[in-house]
């Protein structure tokens, strides 16, 4: 199941011209510190606005619904997911080579207006997460 968290918006938070720069720097630093372990990738997103809501579509290939976390804090949205895979061994096979992968997706961004986290909706289908985020009045 999705993990949907919300916190009150921080008062007087400093805003950067590029809302992705701080988060990207944080994840790049984390990835470089943990070389050889889990890879953190930027999830590809599309954000549209219509009828008083924002719709966010995030591509999370290989992710499972229960491994996705969504955090909404006023106008800030954070999406993360963990993906693990390994080859299956069939009875009677002798394993000559086995491969596993562990990857994480993460993306955080600021919308132009705060959203109502309590009324937010999330759907996950074929590796695509769709968030419907109603604007706060």
PDB file of C-alpha atoms in Angstrom:
ATOM      1  CA  UNK A   1       0.000   0.000   0.000  1.00  0.00           C
ATOM      2  CA  UNK A   2       1.090   3.557  -0.532  1.00  0.00           C
ATOM      3  CA  UNK A   3       2.653   5.481   2.311  1.00  0.00           C
ATOM      4  CA  UNK A   4       1.192   9.001   2.208  1.00  0.00           C
ATOM      5  CA  UNK A   5       2.583  11.434   4.766  1.00  0.00           C
ATOM      6  CA  UNK A   6       1.821  15.100   5.311  1.00  0.00           C
ATOM      7  CA  UNK A   7       3.270  17.750   7.585  1.00  0.00           C
ATOM      8  CA  UNK A   8       2.339  21.387   8.171  1.00  0.00           C
ATOM      9  CA  UNK A   9       4.092  23.739   5.763  1.00  0.00           C
ATOM     10  CA  UNK A  10       7.237  25.372   7.115  1.00  0.00           C
ATOM     11  CA  UNK A  11       6.897  29.105   7.704  1.00  0.00           C
ATOM     12  CA  UNK A  12       9.305  31.362   5.844  1.00  0.00           C
ATOM     13  CA  UNK A  13      11.111  28.556   4.053  1.00  0.00           C
ATOM     14  CA  UNK A  14      13.726  29.849   1.636  1.00  0.00           C
ATOM     15  CA  UNK A  15      12.873  29.040  -1.970  1.00  0.00           C
ATOM     16  CA  UNK A  16      15.437  28.261  -4.654  1.00  0.00           C
ATOM     17  CA  UNK A  17      14.953  29.228  -8.289  1.00  0.00           C
ATOM     18  CA  UNK A  18      15.431  25.562  -9.184  1.00  0.00           C
ATOM     19  CA  UNK A  19      13.335  23.523  -6.731  1.00  0.00           C
ATOM     20  CA  UNK A  20      15.095  20.306  -7.797  1.00  0.00           C
ATOM     21  CA  UNK A  21      18.668  21.492  -7.201  1.00  0.00           C
ATOM     22  CA  UNK A  22      18.813  20.974  -3.430  1.00  0.00           C
ATOM     23  CA  UNK A  23      17.198  17.541  -3.532  1.00  0.00           C
ATOM     24  CA  UNK A  24      19.295  16.454  -6.506  1.00  0.00           C
ATOM     25  CA  UNK A  25      22.459  17.518  -4.681  1.00  0.00           C
ATOM     26  CA  UNK A  26      21.365  15.589  -1.588  1.00  0.00           C
ATOM     27  CA  UNK A  27      20.682  12.373  -3.534  1.00  0.00           C
ATOM     28  CA  UNK A  28      23.880  12.725  -5.589  1.00  0.00           C
ATOM     29  CA  UNK A  29      25.898  13.080  -2.379  1.00  0.00           C
ATOM     30  CA  UNK A  30      24.129  10.103  -0.833  1.00  0.00           C
ATOM     31  CA  UNK A  31      24.765   7.977  -3.937  1.00  0.00           C
ATOM     32  CA  UNK A  32      28.453   8.901  -4.040  1.00  0.00           C
ATOM     33  CA  UNK A  33      28.895   8.076  -0.341  1.00  0.00           C
ATOM     34  CA  UNK A  34      27.342   4.646  -0.827  1.00  0.00           C
ATOM     35  CA  UNK A  35      29.086   3.643  -4.036  1.00  0.00           C
ATOM     36  CA  UNK A  36      28.542   0.020  -4.911  1.00  0.00           C
ATOM     37  CA  UNK A  37      25.221  -0.106  -3.111  1.00  0.00           C
ATOM     38  CA  UNK A  38      21.747   1.063  -4.080  1.00  0.00           C
ATOM     39  CA  UNK A  39      21.531   3.403  -7.076  1.00  0.00           C
ATOM     40  CA  UNK A  40      19.258   6.446  -6.699  1.00  0.00           C
ATOM     41  CA  UNK A  41      17.628   7.617  -9.933  1.00  0.00           C
ATOM     42  CA  UNK A  42      15.465  10.618 -10.639  1.00  0.00           C
ATOM     43  CA  UNK A  43      11.940   9.473 -11.385  1.00  0.00           C
ATOM     44  CA  UNK A  44      10.650  10.992 -14.631  1.00  0.00           C
ATOM     45  CA  UNK A  45       7.619  13.151 -13.913  1.00  0.00           C
ATOM     46  CA  UNK A  46       4.955  15.174 -15.707  1.00  0.00           C
ATOM     47  CA  UNK A  47       2.901  17.767 -13.810  1.00  0.00           C
ATOM     48  CA  UNK A  48      -0.318  19.211 -15.238  1.00  0.00           C
ATOM     49  CA  UNK A  49      -2.924  21.561 -13.809  1.00  0.00           C
ATOM     50  CA  UNK A  50      -6.665  21.408 -14.468  1.00  0.00           C
ATOM     51  CA  UNK A  51      -9.959  22.056 -12.696  1.00  0.00           C
ATOM     52  CA  UNK A  52      -8.380  23.174  -9.413  1.00  0.00           C
ATOM     53  CA  UNK A  53      -6.055  20.183  -9.134  1.00  0.00           C
ATOM     54  CA  UNK A  54      -2.514  19.213 -10.044  1.00  0.00           C
ATOM     55  CA  UNK A  55      -1.948  15.843 -11.643  1.00  0.00           C
ATOM     56  CA  UNK A  56       1.492  14.306 -11.208  1.00  0.00           C
ATOM     57  CA  UNK A  57       2.551  11.294 -13.276  1.00  0.00           C
ATOM     58  CA  UNK A  58       5.795   9.624 -12.183  1.00  0.00           C
ATOM     59  CA  UNK A  59       7.439   6.747 -14.031  1.00  0.00           C
ATOM     60  CA  UNK A  60       8.652   4.138 -11.528  1.00  0.00           C
ATOM     61  CA  UNK A  61       9.478   1.061 -13.659  1.00  0.00           C
ATOM     62  CA  UNK A  62       9.793  -2.156 -11.692  1.00  0.00           C
ATOM     63  CA  UNK A  63       8.407  -0.645  -8.473  1.00  0.00           C
ATOM     64  CA  UNK A  64       5.677  -2.317  -6.443  1.00  0.00           C
ATOM     65  CA  UNK A  65       2.791  -0.372  -4.934  1.00  0.00           C
ATOM     66  CA  UNK A  66       3.872  -1.227  -1.379  1.00  0.00           C
ATOM     67  CA  UNK A  67       7.402   0.128  -1.959  1.00  0.00           C
ATOM     68  CA  UNK A  68       6.296   3.674  -2.906  1.00  0.00           C
ATOM     69  CA  UNK A  69       6.355   6.562  -0.400  1.00  0.00           C
ATOM     70  CA  UNK A  70       4.700   9.929  -1.016  1.00  0.00           C
ATOM     71  CA  UNK A  71       5.210  12.947   1.234  1.00  0.00           C
ATOM     72  CA  UNK A  72       3.158  16.142   0.846  1.00  0.00           C
ATOM     73  CA  UNK A  73       4.079  19.257   2.818  1.00  0.00           C
ATOM     74  CA  UNK A  74       2.087  22.288   1.663  1.00  0.00           C
ATOM     75  CA  UNK A  75       3.266  22.857  -1.924  1.00  0.00           C
ATOM     76  CA  UNK A  76       6.198  20.421  -1.635  1.00  0.00           C
ATOM     77  CA  UNK A  77       5.805  16.883  -2.956  1.00  0.00           C
ATOM     78  CA  UNK A  78       8.291  14.058  -2.498  1.00  0.00           C
ATOM     79  CA  UNK A  79       8.064  10.665  -4.194  1.00  0.00           C
ATOM     80  CA  UNK A  80      10.379   7.731  -3.548  1.00  0.00           C
ATOM     81  CA  UNK A  81      10.360   4.032  -4.400  1.00  0.00           C
ATOM     82  CA  UNK A  82      12.649   1.031  -3.979  1.00  0.00           C
ATOM     83  CA  UNK A  83      13.026  -1.634  -6.641  1.00  0.00           C
ATOM     84  CA  UNK A  84      14.733  -4.987  -6.160  1.00  0.00           C
ATOM     85  CA  UNK A  85      14.958  -7.839  -8.615  1.00  0.00           C
ATOM     86  CA  UNK A  86      16.763 -11.101  -8.969  1.00  0.00           C
ATOM     87  CA  UNK A  87      16.570 -13.973 -11.378  1.00  0.00           C
ATOM     88  CA  UNK A  88      14.452 -16.959 -10.442  1.00  0.00           C
ATOM     89  CA  UNK A  89      15.976 -20.393 -10.154  1.00  0.00           C
ATOM     90  CA  UNK A  90      14.008 -23.235 -11.673  1.00  0.00           C
ATOM     91  CA  UNK A  91      14.085 -26.780 -10.334  1.00  0.00           C
ATOM     92  CA  UNK A  92      16.742 -28.898 -11.973  1.00  0.00           C
ATOM     93  CA  UNK A  93      18.806 -25.909 -13.154  1.00  0.00           C
ATOM     94  CA  UNK A  94      22.415 -25.415 -12.298  1.00  0.00           C
ATOM     95  CA  UNK A  95      23.143 -21.718 -11.710  1.00  0.00           C
ATOM     96  CA  UNK A  96      26.143 -20.516 -13.690  1.00  0.00           C
ATOM     97  CA  UNK A  97      25.517 -16.804 -13.308  1.00  0.00           C
ATOM     98  CA  UNK A  98      22.998 -14.921 -11.176  1.00  0.00           C
ATOM     99  CA  UNK A  99      22.263 -11.224 -11.204  1.00  0.00           C
ATOM    100  CA  UNK A 100      20.454  -8.992  -8.736  1.00  0.00           C
ATOM    101  CA  UNK A 101      19.685  -5.299  -8.815  1.00  0.00           C
ATOM    102  CA  UNK A 102      18.597  -2.798  -6.204  1.00  0.00           C
ATOM    103  CA  UNK A 103      17.547   0.667  -7.261  1.00  0.00           C
ATOM    104  CA  UNK A 104      15.747   3.596  -5.705  1.00  0.00           C
ATOM    105  CA  UNK A 105      13.778   6.357  -7.360  1.00  0.00           C
ATOM    106  CA  UNK A 106      13.414   9.730  -5.702  1.00  0.00           C
ATOM    107  CA  UNK A 107      11.992  13.054  -6.754  1.00  0.00           C
ATOM    108  CA  UNK A 108      10.978  16.132  -4.776  1.00  0.00           C
ATOM    109  CA  UNK A 109       9.543  19.340  -6.174  1.00  0.00           C
ATOM    110  CA  UNK A 110       7.474  22.402  -5.291  1.00  0.00           C
ATOM    111  CA  UNK A 111       4.115  23.136  -6.877  1.00  0.00           C
ATOM    112  CA  UNK A 112       2.987  26.743  -7.503  1.00  0.00           C
ATOM    113  CA  UNK A 113       0.302  26.454  -4.797  1.00  0.00           C
ATOM    114  CA  UNK A 114      -0.222  24.389  -1.620  1.00  0.00           C
ATOM    115  CA  UNK A 115      -2.338  21.250  -1.977  1.00  0.00           C
ATOM    116  CA  UNK A 116      -4.819  19.492   0.315  1.00  0.00           C
ATOM    117  CA  UNK A 117      -2.913  16.365   1.380  1.00  0.00           C
ATOM    118  CA  UNK A 118      -6.010  14.871   3.031  1.00  0.00           C
ATOM    119  CA  UNK A 119      -7.913  14.902  -0.284  1.00  0.00           C
ATOM    120  CA  UNK A 120      -4.990  13.629  -2.380  1.00  0.00           C
ATOM    121  CA  UNK A 121      -5.507  10.494  -4.455  1.00  0.00           C
ATOM    122  CA  UNK A 122      -2.883   8.059  -5.727  1.00  0.00           C
ATOM    123  CA  UNK A 123      -3.096   5.339  -8.392  1.00  0.00           C
ATOM    124  CA  UNK A 124      -0.328   3.009  -9.553  1.00  0.00           C
ATOM    125  CA  UNK A 125      -0.658   1.121 -12.822  1.00  0.00           C
ATOM    126  CA  UNK A 126       1.977  -0.456 -15.109  1.00  0.00           C
ATOM    127  CA  UNK A 127       4.892   1.338 -13.441  1.00  0.00           C
ATOM    128  CA  UNK A 128       3.274   4.775 -13.516  1.00  0.00           C
ATOM    129  CA  UNK A 129       2.191   6.564 -10.337  1.00  0.00           C
ATOM    130  CA  UNK A 130      -0.575   9.137 -10.828  1.00  0.00           C
ATOM    131  CA  UNK A 131      -1.274  11.638  -8.050  1.00  0.00           C
ATOM    132  CA  UNK A 132      -4.342  13.867  -8.087  1.00  0.00           C
ATOM    133  CA  UNK A 133      -3.642  16.771  -5.738  1.00  0.00           C
ATOM    134  CA  UNK A 134      -6.463  19.278  -5.103  1.00  0.00           C
ATOM    135  CA  UNK A 135      -5.302  22.851  -4.494  1.00  0.00           C
ATOM    136  CA  UNK A 136      -5.939  24.358  -1.073  1.00  0.00           C
ATOM    137  CA  UNK A 137      -8.377  27.269  -1.006  1.00  0.00           C
TER     138      UNK A 137
END
